[in-house]
Amino acid sequence: MDDKIVFTYDVPADDFSRAGEASSDVKSKLKQLGTPPDAVRKVAIAMYEGEINMVIHANGGTITVEISPRQVRMVLRDRGPGIPDVDLAMQEGYSTAPDEIRNLGFGAGMGLPNMKKYTDEMHIETELGVGTTITMTVNL
Amino acid sequence: MTLKDVQMVLDARVLVGEEHLDREVRGACGSDMMSDVLAFSHDHAILLTGLTNPQVIRTVEMMDMVCVIFIRGKKPDATILQMARERGLTVLETDHRMFNACGMLYDAGLRGGH
Protein backbone atom coordinates (compact mmCIF):
# COMPACT_ATOMS: atom_id res chain seq x y z
CA MET A 1 0.00 0.00 0.00
CA ASP A 2 1.37 3.36 -0.94
CA ASP A 3 -0.94 6.10 0.28
CA LYS A 4 1.57 8.87 0.35
CA ILE A 5 0.73 12.55 0.67
CA VAL A 6 3.23 15.00 -0.79
CA PHE A 7 3.55 18.72 -0.08
CA THR A 8 6.02 21.09 -1.67
CA TYR A 9 7.03 24.49 -0.32
CA ASP A 10 9.08 27.33 -1.71
CA VAL A 11 11.34 28.87 0.89
CA PRO A 12 11.99 32.50 -0.04
CA ALA A 13 15.51 33.89 0.33
CA ASP A 14 16.34 36.55 2.91
CA ASP A 15 12.85 36.83 4.35
CA PHE A 16 13.68 36.04 7.93
CA SER A 17 10.33 37.10 9.35
CA ARG A 18 8.53 34.49 7.22
CA ALA A 19 11.02 31.68 7.85
CA GLY A 20 9.20 28.82 9.50
CA GLU A 21 5.88 29.23 7.69
CA ALA A 22 6.37 25.95 5.82
CA SER A 23 7.23 24.06 9.00
CA SER A 24 4.26 25.57 10.75
CA ASP A 25 1.99 24.41 7.92
CA VAL A 26 3.41 20.87 7.99
CA LYS A 27 2.96 20.76 11.73
CA SER A 28 -0.73 21.61 11.52
CA LYS A 29 -1.27 19.17 8.65
CA LEU A 30 0.34 16.33 10.63
CA LYS A 31 -1.81 17.17 13.62
CA GLN A 32 -4.92 17.05 11.46
CA LEU A 33 -3.85 13.63 10.18
CA GLY A 34 -3.72 12.40 13.76
CA THR A 35 0.05 11.85 13.79
CA PRO A 36 1.39 11.10 17.32
CA PRO A 37 2.36 14.41 19.02
CA ASP A 38 5.93 13.31 19.67
CA ALA A 39 6.54 12.61 15.98
CA VAL A 40 4.83 15.87 15.01
CA ARG A 41 7.20 17.79 17.24
CA LYS A 42 10.27 16.00 15.87
CA VAL A 43 9.29 16.76 12.28
CA ALA A 44 8.42 20.36 13.12
CA ILE A 45 11.69 21.11 14.91
CA ALA A 46 13.93 19.40 12.36
CA MET A 47 12.20 21.01 9.41
CA TYR A 48 12.14 24.42 11.10
CA GLU A 49 15.89 24.34 11.74
CA GLY A 50 16.42 23.34 8.12
CA GLU A 51 14.13 26.05 6.85
CA ILE A 52 15.93 28.68 8.93
CA ASN A 53 19.26 27.45 7.54
CA MET A 54 17.95 27.79 3.99
CA VAL A 55 17.00 31.41 4.63
CA ILE A 56 20.18 32.32 6.52
CA HIS A 57 22.81 30.53 4.47
CA ALA A 58 21.41 29.44 1.16
CA ASN A 59 19.19 31.95 -0.69
CA GLY A 60 16.11 29.85 0.00
CA GLY A 61 15.08 26.74 -1.89
CA THR A 62 12.36 24.13 -1.87
CA ILE A 63 11.13 21.63 0.70
CA THR A 64 9.23 18.49 -0.20
CA VAL A 65 7.45 16.61 2.55
CA GLU A 66 6.15 13.08 1.98
CA ILE A 67 3.84 11.69 4.59
CA SER A 68 3.18 7.96 4.51
CA PRO A 69 1.69 5.70 7.19
CA ARG A 70 5.14 4.66 8.41
CA GLN A 71 7.23 7.77 8.08
CA VAL A 72 7.57 11.44 7.27
CA ARG A 73 10.33 12.20 4.81
CA MET A 74 11.58 15.76 4.28
CA VAL A 75 13.80 16.79 1.41
CA LEU A 76 15.28 20.29 1.72
CA ARG A 77 16.99 21.46 -1.43
CA ASP A 78 18.81 24.78 -1.67
CA ARG A 79 20.89 26.69 -4.17
CA GLY A 80 23.33 27.94 -1.57
CA PRO A 81 27.11 27.91 -1.35
CA GLY A 82 27.38 24.28 -0.20
CA ILE A 83 28.99 23.06 3.04
CA PRO A 84 32.81 22.82 2.79
CA ASP A 85 33.24 20.48 5.77
CA VAL A 86 30.14 18.52 6.78
CA ASP A 87 31.75 16.90 9.86
CA LEU A 88 32.69 20.31 11.18
CA ALA A 89 29.24 21.71 10.41
CA MET A 90 27.70 18.84 12.40
CA GLN A 91 29.62 19.79 15.54
CA GLU A 92 27.53 21.43 18.23
CA GLY A 93 28.49 25.07 18.57
CA TYR A 94 30.17 25.40 15.19
CA SER A 95 28.56 28.14 13.12
CA THR A 96 29.42 30.38 10.19
CA ALA A 97 26.43 32.64 10.76
CA PRO A 98 27.24 36.35 10.96
CA ASP A 99 26.57 38.43 14.09
CA GLU A 100 23.40 39.91 12.63
CA ILE A 101 21.92 36.39 12.51
CA ARG A 102 23.02 35.71 16.08
CA ASN A 103 21.21 38.89 17.09
CA LEU A 104 18.07 37.36 15.63
CA GLY A 105 18.42 34.30 17.88
CA PHE A 106 20.05 31.82 15.49
CA GLY A 107 23.59 30.87 14.57
CA ALA A 108 24.40 29.09 17.84
CA GLY A 109 25.76 26.13 15.91
CA MET A 110 22.88 23.88 16.94
CA GLY A 111 20.88 23.74 13.71
CA LEU A 112 22.33 20.66 12.03
CA PRO A 113 22.93 18.81 15.33
CA ASN A 114 19.29 19.45 16.27
CA MET A 115 18.12 18.17 12.89
CA LYS A 116 20.07 14.97 13.47
CA LYS A 117 18.89 14.65 17.03
CA TYR A 118 15.20 14.84 16.17
CA THR A 119 15.18 12.59 13.10
CA ASP A 120 15.68 8.86 12.64
CA GLU A 121 17.74 9.31 9.52
CA MET A 122 19.53 12.28 8.02
CA HIS A 123 21.57 12.48 4.87
CA ILE A 124 23.46 15.52 3.55
CA GLU A 125 24.47 15.89 -0.06
CA THR A 126 26.40 19.04 -0.78
CA GLU A 127 28.44 20.55 -3.57
CA LEU A 128 30.36 23.79 -3.25
CA GLY A 129 28.87 26.55 -5.36
CA VAL A 130 25.89 24.40 -6.35
CA GLY A 131 23.85 23.74 -3.24
CA THR A 132 22.88 21.34 -0.52
CA THR A 133 20.16 18.73 -0.27
CA ILE A 134 19.28 17.38 3.13
CA THR A 135 16.98 14.38 3.45
CA MET A 136 15.52 13.60 6.84
CA THR A 137 13.16 10.86 7.95
CA VAL A 138 11.06 10.55 11.07
CA ASN A 139 9.51 7.13 11.63
CA LEU A 140 5.92 6.99 12.79
CA MET B 1 2.58 25.37 38.98
CA THR B 2 0.19 27.20 36.64
CA LEU B 3 0.75 30.14 34.32
CA LYS B 4 -1.11 32.24 36.88
CA ASP B 5 1.54 31.31 39.48
CA VAL B 6 4.29 32.22 37.02
CA GLN B 7 2.63 35.56 36.39
CA MET B 8 2.43 36.29 40.11
CA VAL B 9 6.01 35.24 40.87
CA LEU B 10 7.36 37.49 38.11
CA ASP B 11 4.94 40.41 38.65
CA ALA B 12 4.20 39.98 34.98
CA ARG B 13 1.63 41.67 32.77
CA VAL B 14 -0.50 39.47 30.52
CA LEU B 15 -0.28 40.63 26.90
CA VAL B 16 -2.08 37.70 25.28
CA GLY B 17 -3.89 34.58 26.46
CA GLU B 18 -5.37 35.60 29.81
CA GLU B 19 -7.91 32.80 29.30
CA HIS B 20 -5.16 30.16 29.47
CA LEU B 21 -3.66 31.16 32.83
CA ASP B 22 -4.89 27.98 34.48
CA ARG B 23 -2.62 25.87 32.25
CA GLU B 24 -0.05 23.76 33.97
CA VAL B 25 3.66 24.52 33.63
CA ARG B 26 6.22 21.74 34.13
CA GLY B 27 9.47 23.28 32.94
CA ALA B 28 11.18 26.41 31.74
CA CYS B 29 13.92 27.52 29.45
CA GLY B 30 15.64 30.92 29.44
CA SER B 31 17.54 31.90 26.31
CA ASP B 32 17.92 34.43 23.51
CA MET B 33 19.26 31.72 21.17
CA MET B 34 16.36 29.88 19.61
CA SER B 35 18.42 26.88 18.51
CA ASP B 36 19.38 26.30 22.13
CA VAL B 37 15.70 26.33 22.98
CA LEU B 38 15.00 23.87 20.16
CA ALA B 39 17.57 21.47 21.62
CA PHE B 40 15.62 21.35 24.87
CA SER B 41 12.80 18.96 25.57
CA HIS B 42 10.13 19.38 28.14
CA ASP B 43 6.36 19.17 27.98
CA HIS B 44 4.21 22.06 29.13
CA ALA B 45 7.20 24.37 29.20
CA ILE B 46 7.58 28.12 29.08
CA LEU B 47 10.25 30.27 27.45
CA LEU B 48 11.86 33.34 28.98
CA THR B 49 13.61 35.52 26.43
CA GLY B 50 14.77 39.03 25.66
CA LEU B 51 14.50 38.42 21.94
CA THR B 52 11.50 40.02 20.24
CA ASN B 53 11.02 38.72 16.73
CA PRO B 54 8.49 36.39 15.11
CA GLN B 55 10.88 33.44 15.37
CA VAL B 56 10.32 33.41 19.13
CA ILE B 57 6.67 32.52 18.56
CA ARG B 58 7.58 29.96 15.88
CA THR B 59 10.09 28.32 18.21
CA VAL B 60 7.52 28.09 20.98
CA GLU B 61 5.03 26.69 18.46
CA MET B 62 7.42 23.98 17.20
CA MET B 63 8.26 22.97 20.77
CA ASP B 64 4.62 22.80 21.90
CA MET B 65 5.42 25.30 24.64
CA VAL B 66 2.53 27.09 26.30
CA CYS B 67 3.87 30.54 27.09
CA VAL B 68 6.56 33.08 26.28
CA ILE B 69 7.72 35.64 28.81
CA PHE B 70 9.50 38.73 27.55
CA ILE B 71 11.96 39.84 30.19
CA ARG B 72 13.32 43.25 31.25
CA GLY B 73 10.26 45.02 29.86
CA LYS B 74 10.95 44.09 26.23
CA LYS B 75 7.96 44.99 24.08
CA PRO B 76 6.92 42.55 21.35
CA ASP B 77 5.17 44.23 18.41
CA ALA B 78 1.59 43.72 17.23
CA THR B 79 2.56 41.06 14.66
CA ILE B 80 4.16 38.91 17.34
CA LEU B 81 1.17 39.26 19.64
CA GLN B 82 -1.20 38.38 16.80
CA MET B 83 0.85 35.28 15.95
CA ALA B 84 0.69 34.22 19.61
CA ARG B 85 -3.07 34.76 19.70
CA GLU B 86 -3.59 32.63 16.59
CA ARG B 87 -1.62 29.81 18.20
CA GLY B 88 -3.44 29.90 21.52
CA LEU B 89 -0.34 30.92 23.47
CA THR B 90 0.03 33.09 26.52
CA VAL B 91 2.43 36.04 26.37
CA LEU B 92 3.68 37.68 29.54
CA GLU B 93 5.96 40.66 30.07
CA THR B 94 8.05 41.28 33.16
CA ASP B 95 10.48 44.03 34.15
CA HIS B 96 12.82 41.53 35.80
CA ARG B 97 16.08 40.65 34.07
CA MET B 98 16.79 37.16 32.78
CA PHE B 99 18.94 35.92 35.67
CA ASN B 100 16.55 37.17 38.31
CA ALA B 101 13.42 36.02 36.51
CA CYS B 102 14.82 32.49 36.14
CA GLY B 103 15.98 32.49 39.75
CA MET B 104 12.58 33.55 41.03
CA LEU B 105 10.86 30.76 39.13
CA TYR B 106 13.46 28.23 40.24
CA ASP B 107 12.94 29.34 43.81
CA ALA B 108 9.23 28.79 43.34
CA GLY B 109 9.91 25.17 42.34
CA LEU B 110 10.12 25.30 38.55
CA ARG B 111 12.98 23.41 36.91
CA GLY B 112 14.73 23.43 33.57
CA GLY B 113 14.68 20.56 31.13
CA HIS B 114 17.42 18.33 29.88
PDB file of N, CA and C in Angstrom, chain A residues 77-125:
ATOM      1  N   ARG A  77      16.030  21.259  -0.347  1.00  0.00           N
ATOM      2  CA  ARG A  77      16.989  21.457  -1.428  1.00  0.00           C
ATOM      3  C   ARG A  77      17.252  22.949  -1.585  1.00  0.00           C
ATOM      4  N   ASP A  78      18.520  23.351  -1.499  1.00  0.00           N
ATOM      5  CA  ASP A  78      18.813  24.780  -1.666  1.00  0.00           C
ATOM      6  C   ASP A  78      19.828  25.013  -2.778  1.00  0.00           C
ATOM      7  N   ARG A  79      19.940  26.301  -3.140  1.00  0.00           N
ATOM      8  CA  ARG A  79      20.891  26.692  -4.172  1.00  0.00           C
ATOM      9  C   ARG A  79      22.009  27.513  -3.549  1.00  0.00           C
ATOM     10  N   GLY A  80      22.365  27.154  -2.330  1.00  0.00           N
ATOM     11  CA  GLY A  80      23.334  27.941  -1.569  1.00  0.00           C
ATOM     12  C   GLY A  80      24.767  27.600  -1.917  1.00  0.00           C
ATOM     13  N   PRO A  81      25.688  28.052  -1.080  1.00  0.00           N
ATOM     14  CA  PRO A  81      27.110  27.913  -1.354  1.00  0.00           C
ATOM     15  C   PRO A  81      27.658  26.501  -1.127  1.00  0.00           C
ATOM     16  N   GLY A  82      26.861  25.614  -0.540  1.00  0.00           N
ATOM     17  CA  GLY A  82      27.382  24.283  -0.196  1.00  0.00           C
ATOM     18  C   GLY A  82      28.101  24.333   1.148  1.00  0.00           C
ATOM     19  N   ILE A  83      28.334  23.142   1.723  1.00  0.00           N
ATOM     20  CA  ILE A  83      28.995  23.058   3.040  1.00  0.00           C
ATOM     21  C   ILE A  83      30.396  22.486   2.818  1.00  0.00           C
ATOM     22  N   PRO A  84      31.452  23.277   3.075  1.00  0.00           N
ATOM     23  CA  PRO A  84      32.807  22.816   2.788  1.00  0.00           C
ATOM     24  C   PRO A  84      33.224  21.603   3.622  1.00  0.00           C
ATOM     25  N   ASP A  85      32.816  21.570   4.890  1.00  0.00           N
ATOM     26  CA  ASP A  85      33.244  20.478   5.766  1.00  0.00           C
ATOM     27  C   ASP A  85      32.032  20.027   6.586  1.00  0.00           C
ATOM     28  N   VAL A  86      31.398  18.952   6.147  1.00  0.00           N
ATOM     29  CA  VAL A  86      30.141  18.523   6.775  1.00  0.00           C
ATOM     30  C   VAL A  86      30.366  18.078   8.227  1.00  0.00           C
ATOM     31  N   ASP A  87      31.482  17.362   8.481  1.00  0.00           N
ATOM     32  CA  ASP A  87      31.745  16.899   9.858  1.00  0.00           C
ATOM     33  C   ASP A  87      31.852  18.073  10.823  1.00  0.00           C
ATOM     34  N   LEU A  88      32.537  19.112  10.351  1.00  0.00           N
ATOM     35  CA  LEU A  88      32.693  20.314  11.179  1.00  0.00           C
ATOM     36  C   LEU A  88      31.336  20.982  11.390  1.00  0.00           C
ATOM     37  N   ALA A  89      30.555  21.069  10.330  1.00  0.00           N
ATOM     38  CA  ALA A  89      29.236  21.712  10.412  1.00  0.00           C
ATOM     39  C   ALA A  89      28.300  20.961  11.355  1.00  0.00           C
ATOM     40  N   MET A  90      28.546  19.643  11.516  1.00  0.00           N
ATOM     41  CA  MET A  90      27.704  18.835  12.399  1.00  0.00           C
ATOM     42  C   MET A  90      28.068  19.001  13.871  1.00  0.00           C
ATOM     43  N   GLN A  91      29.209  19.635  14.139  1.00  0.00           N
ATOM     44  CA  GLN A  91      29.623  19.786  15.541  1.00  0.00           C
ATOM     45  C   GLN A  91      28.768  20.827  16.258  1.00  0.00           C
ATOM     46  N   GLU A  92      28.318  20.477  17.454  1.00  0.00           N
ATOM     47  CA  GLU A  92      27.525  21.432  18.231  1.00  0.00           C
ATOM     48  C   GLU A  92      28.365  22.665  18.518  1.00  0.00           C
ATOM     49  N   GLY A  93      27.801  23.811  18.265  1.00  0.00           N
ATOM     50  CA  GLY A  93      28.488  25.071  18.569  1.00  0.00           C
ATOM     51  C   GLY A  93      29.252  25.657  17.404  1.00  0.00           C
ATOM     52  N   TYR A  94      29.458  24.858  16.347  1.00  0.00           N
ATOM     53  CA  TYR A  94      30.165  25.403  15.187  1.00  0.00           C
ATOM     54  C   TYR A  94      29.160  26.126  14.295  1.00  0.00           C
ATOM     55  N   SER A  95      29.468  27.376  13.963  1.00  0.00           N
ATOM     56  CA  SER A  95      28.556  28.143  13.118  1.00  0.00           C
ATOM     57  C   SER A  95      29.323  29.116  12.246  1.00  0.00           C
ATOM     58  N   THR A  96      28.832  29.346  11.056  1.00  0.00           N
ATOM     59  CA  THR A  96      29.421  30.375  10.191  1.00  0.00           C
ATOM     60  C   THR A  96      28.476  31.565  10.063  1.00  0.00           C
ATOM     61  N   ALA A  97      27.413  31.557  10.866  1.00  0.00           N
ATOM     62  CA  ALA A  97      26.434  32.638  10.757  1.00  0.00           C
ATOM     63  C   ALA A  97      27.023  33.958  11.233  1.00  0.00           C
ATOM     64  N   PRO A  98      26.737  35.042  10.545  1.00  0.00           N
ATOM     65  CA  PRO A  98      27.243  36.349  10.963  1.00  0.00           C
ATOM     66  C   PRO A  98      26.530  36.861  12.220  1.00  0.00           C
ATOM     67  N   ASP A  99      27.121  37.882  12.847  1.00  0.00           N
ATOM     68  CA  ASP A  99      26.568  38.427  14.088  1.00  0.00           C
ATOM     69  C   ASP A  99      25.117  38.872  13.948  1.00  0.00           C
ATOM     70  N   GLU A 100      24.781  39.407  12.772  1.00  0.00           N
ATOM     71  CA  GLU A 100      23.399  39.910  12.632  1.00  0.00           C
ATOM     72  C   GLU A 100      22.393  38.765  12.761  1.00  0.00           C
ATOM     73  N   ILE A 101      22.810  37.556  12.364  1.00  0.00           N
ATOM     74  CA  ILE A 101      21.921  36.395  12.509  1.00  0.00           C
ATOM     75  C   ILE A 101      21.859  35.979  13.976  1.00  0.00           C
ATOM     76  N   ARG A 102      23.008  36.051  14.649  1.00  0.00           N
ATOM     77  CA  ARG A 102      23.019  35.713  16.076  1.00  0.00           C
ATOM     78  C   ARG A 102      22.103  36.660  16.854  1.00  0.00           C
ATOM     79  N   ASN A 103      22.094  37.930  16.428  1.00  0.00           N
ATOM     80  CA  ASN A 103      21.211  38.888  17.095  1.00  0.00           C
ATOM     81  C   ASN A 103      19.738  38.555  16.892  1.00  0.00           C
ATOM     82  N   LEU A 104      19.454  37.768  15.883  1.00  0.00           N
ATOM     83  CA  LEU A 104      18.066  37.359  15.626  1.00  0.00           C
ATOM     84  C   LEU A 104      17.732  36.061  16.353  1.00  0.00           C
ATOM     85  N   GLY A 105      18.706  35.480  17.069  1.00  0.00           N
ATOM     86  CA  GLY A 105      18.420  34.295  17.878  1.00  0.00           C
ATOM     87  C   GLY A 105      18.854  32.982  17.259  1.00  0.00           C
ATOM     88  N   PHE A 106      19.564  33.060  16.116  1.00  0.00           N
ATOM     89  CA  PHE A 106      20.050  31.824  15.487  1.00  0.00           C
ATOM     90  C   PHE A 106      21.563  31.910  15.292  1.00  0.00           C
ATOM     91  N   GLY A 107      22.146  30.847  14.768  1.00  0.00           N
ATOM     92  CA  GLY A 107      23.588  30.868  14.574  1.00  0.00           C
ATOM     93  C   GLY A 107      24.354  30.434  15.813  1.00  0.00           C
ATOM     94  N   ALA A 108      23.717  29.601  16.652  1.00  0.00           N
ATOM     95  CA  ALA A 108      24.405  29.089  17.838  1.00  0.00           C
ATOM     96  C   ALA A 108      25.163  27.801  17.514  1.00  0.00           C
ATOM     97  N   GLY A 109      25.076  27.372  16.270  1.00  0.00           N
ATOM     98  CA  GLY A 109      25.757  26.128  15.906  1.00  0.00           C
ATOM     99  C   GLY A 109      25.005  24.897  16.377  1.00  0.00           C
ATOM    100  N   MET A 110      23.695  25.014  16.480  1.00  0.00           N
ATOM    101  CA  MET A 110      22.883  23.881  16.943  1.00  0.00           C
ATOM    102  C   MET A 110      21.916  23.391  15.869  1.00  0.00           C
ATOM    103  N   GLY A 111      21.872  24.060  14.741  1.00  0.00           N
ATOM    104  CA  GLY A 111      20.882  23.736  13.711  1.00  0.00           C
ATOM    105  C   GLY A 111      21.013  22.318  13.187  1.00  0.00           C
ATOM    106  N   LEU A 112      22.139  22.016  12.570  1.00  0.00           N
ATOM    107  CA  LEU A 112      22.328  20.657  12.027  1.00  0.00           C
ATOM    108  C   LEU A 112      22.318  19.590  13.127  1.00  0.00           C
ATOM    109  N   PRO A 113      23.011  19.822  14.264  1.00  0.00           N
ATOM    110  CA  PRO A 113      22.931  18.809  15.330  1.00  0.00           C
ATOM    111  C   PRO A 113      21.495  18.572  15.797  1.00  0.00           C
ATOM    112  N   ASN A 114      20.694  19.640  15.878  1.00  0.00           N
ATOM    113  CA  ASN A 114      19.289  19.450  16.272  1.00  0.00           C
ATOM    114  C   ASN A 114      18.527  18.643  15.233  1.00  0.00           C
ATOM    115  N   MET A 115      18.819  18.910  13.950  1.00  0.00           N
ATOM    116  CA  MET A 115      18.123  18.169  12.891  1.00  0.00           C
ATOM    117  C   MET A 115      18.433  16.678  13.007  1.00  0.00           C
ATOM    118  N   LYS A 116      19.672  16.367  13.303  1.00  0.00           N
ATOM    119  CA  LYS A 116      20.066  14.966  13.465  1.00  0.00           C
ATOM    120  C   LYS A 116      19.415  14.349  14.700  1.00  0.00           C
ATOM    121  N   LYS A 117      19.429  15.138  15.770  1.00  0.00           N
ATOM    122  CA  LYS A 117      18.890  14.648  17.032  1.00  0.00           C
ATOM    123  C   LYS A 117      17.411  14.268  16.942  1.00  0.00           C
ATOM    124  N   TYR A 118      16.642  15.049  16.194  1.00  0.00           N
ATOM    125  CA  TYR A 118      15.198  14.842  16.172  1.00  0.00           C
ATOM    126  C   TYR A 118      14.710  13.932  15.045  1.00  0.00           C
ATOM    127  N   THR A 119      15.629  13.448  14.208  1.00  0.00           N
ATOM    128  CA  THR A 119      15.178  12.594  13.102  1.00  0.00           C
ATOM    129  C   THR A 119      15.787  11.194  13.232  1.00  0.00           C
ATOM    130  N   ASP A 120      15.169  10.222  12.584  1.00  0.00           N
ATOM    131  CA  ASP A 120      15.684   8.860  12.642  1.00  0.00           C
ATOM    132  C   ASP A 120      16.783   8.649  11.618  1.00  0.00           C
ATOM    133  N   GLU A 121      16.706   9.418  10.545  1.00  0.00           N
ATOM    134  CA  GLU A 121      17.741   9.312   9.517  1.00  0.00           C
ATOM    135  C   GLU A 121      17.974  10.683   8.938  1.00  0.00           C
ATOM    136  N   MET A 122      19.255  10.994   8.662  1.00  0.00           N
ATOM    137  CA  MET A 122      19.531  12.281   8.024  1.00  0.00           C
ATOM    138  C   MET A 122      20.703  12.095   7.086  1.00  0.00           C
ATOM    139  N   HIS A 123      20.537  12.629   5.885  1.00  0.00           N
ATOM    140  CA  HIS A 123      21.570  12.482   4.872  1.00  0.00           C
ATOM    141  C   HIS A 123      21.832  13.842   4.225  1.00  0.00           C
ATOM    142  N   ILE A 124      23.104  14.217   4.141  1.00  0.00           N
ATOM    143  CA  ILE A 124      23.455  15.518   3.554  1.00  0.00           C
ATOM    144  C   ILE A 124      24.229  15.297   2.261  1.00  0.00           C
ATOM    145  N   GLU A 125      23.734  15.894   1.208  1.00  0.00           N
ATOM    146  CA  GLU A 125      24.466  15.893  -0.059  1.00  0.00           C
ATOM    147  C   GLU A 125      24.796  17.339  -0.360  1.00  0.00           C
TER     148      GLU A 125
END
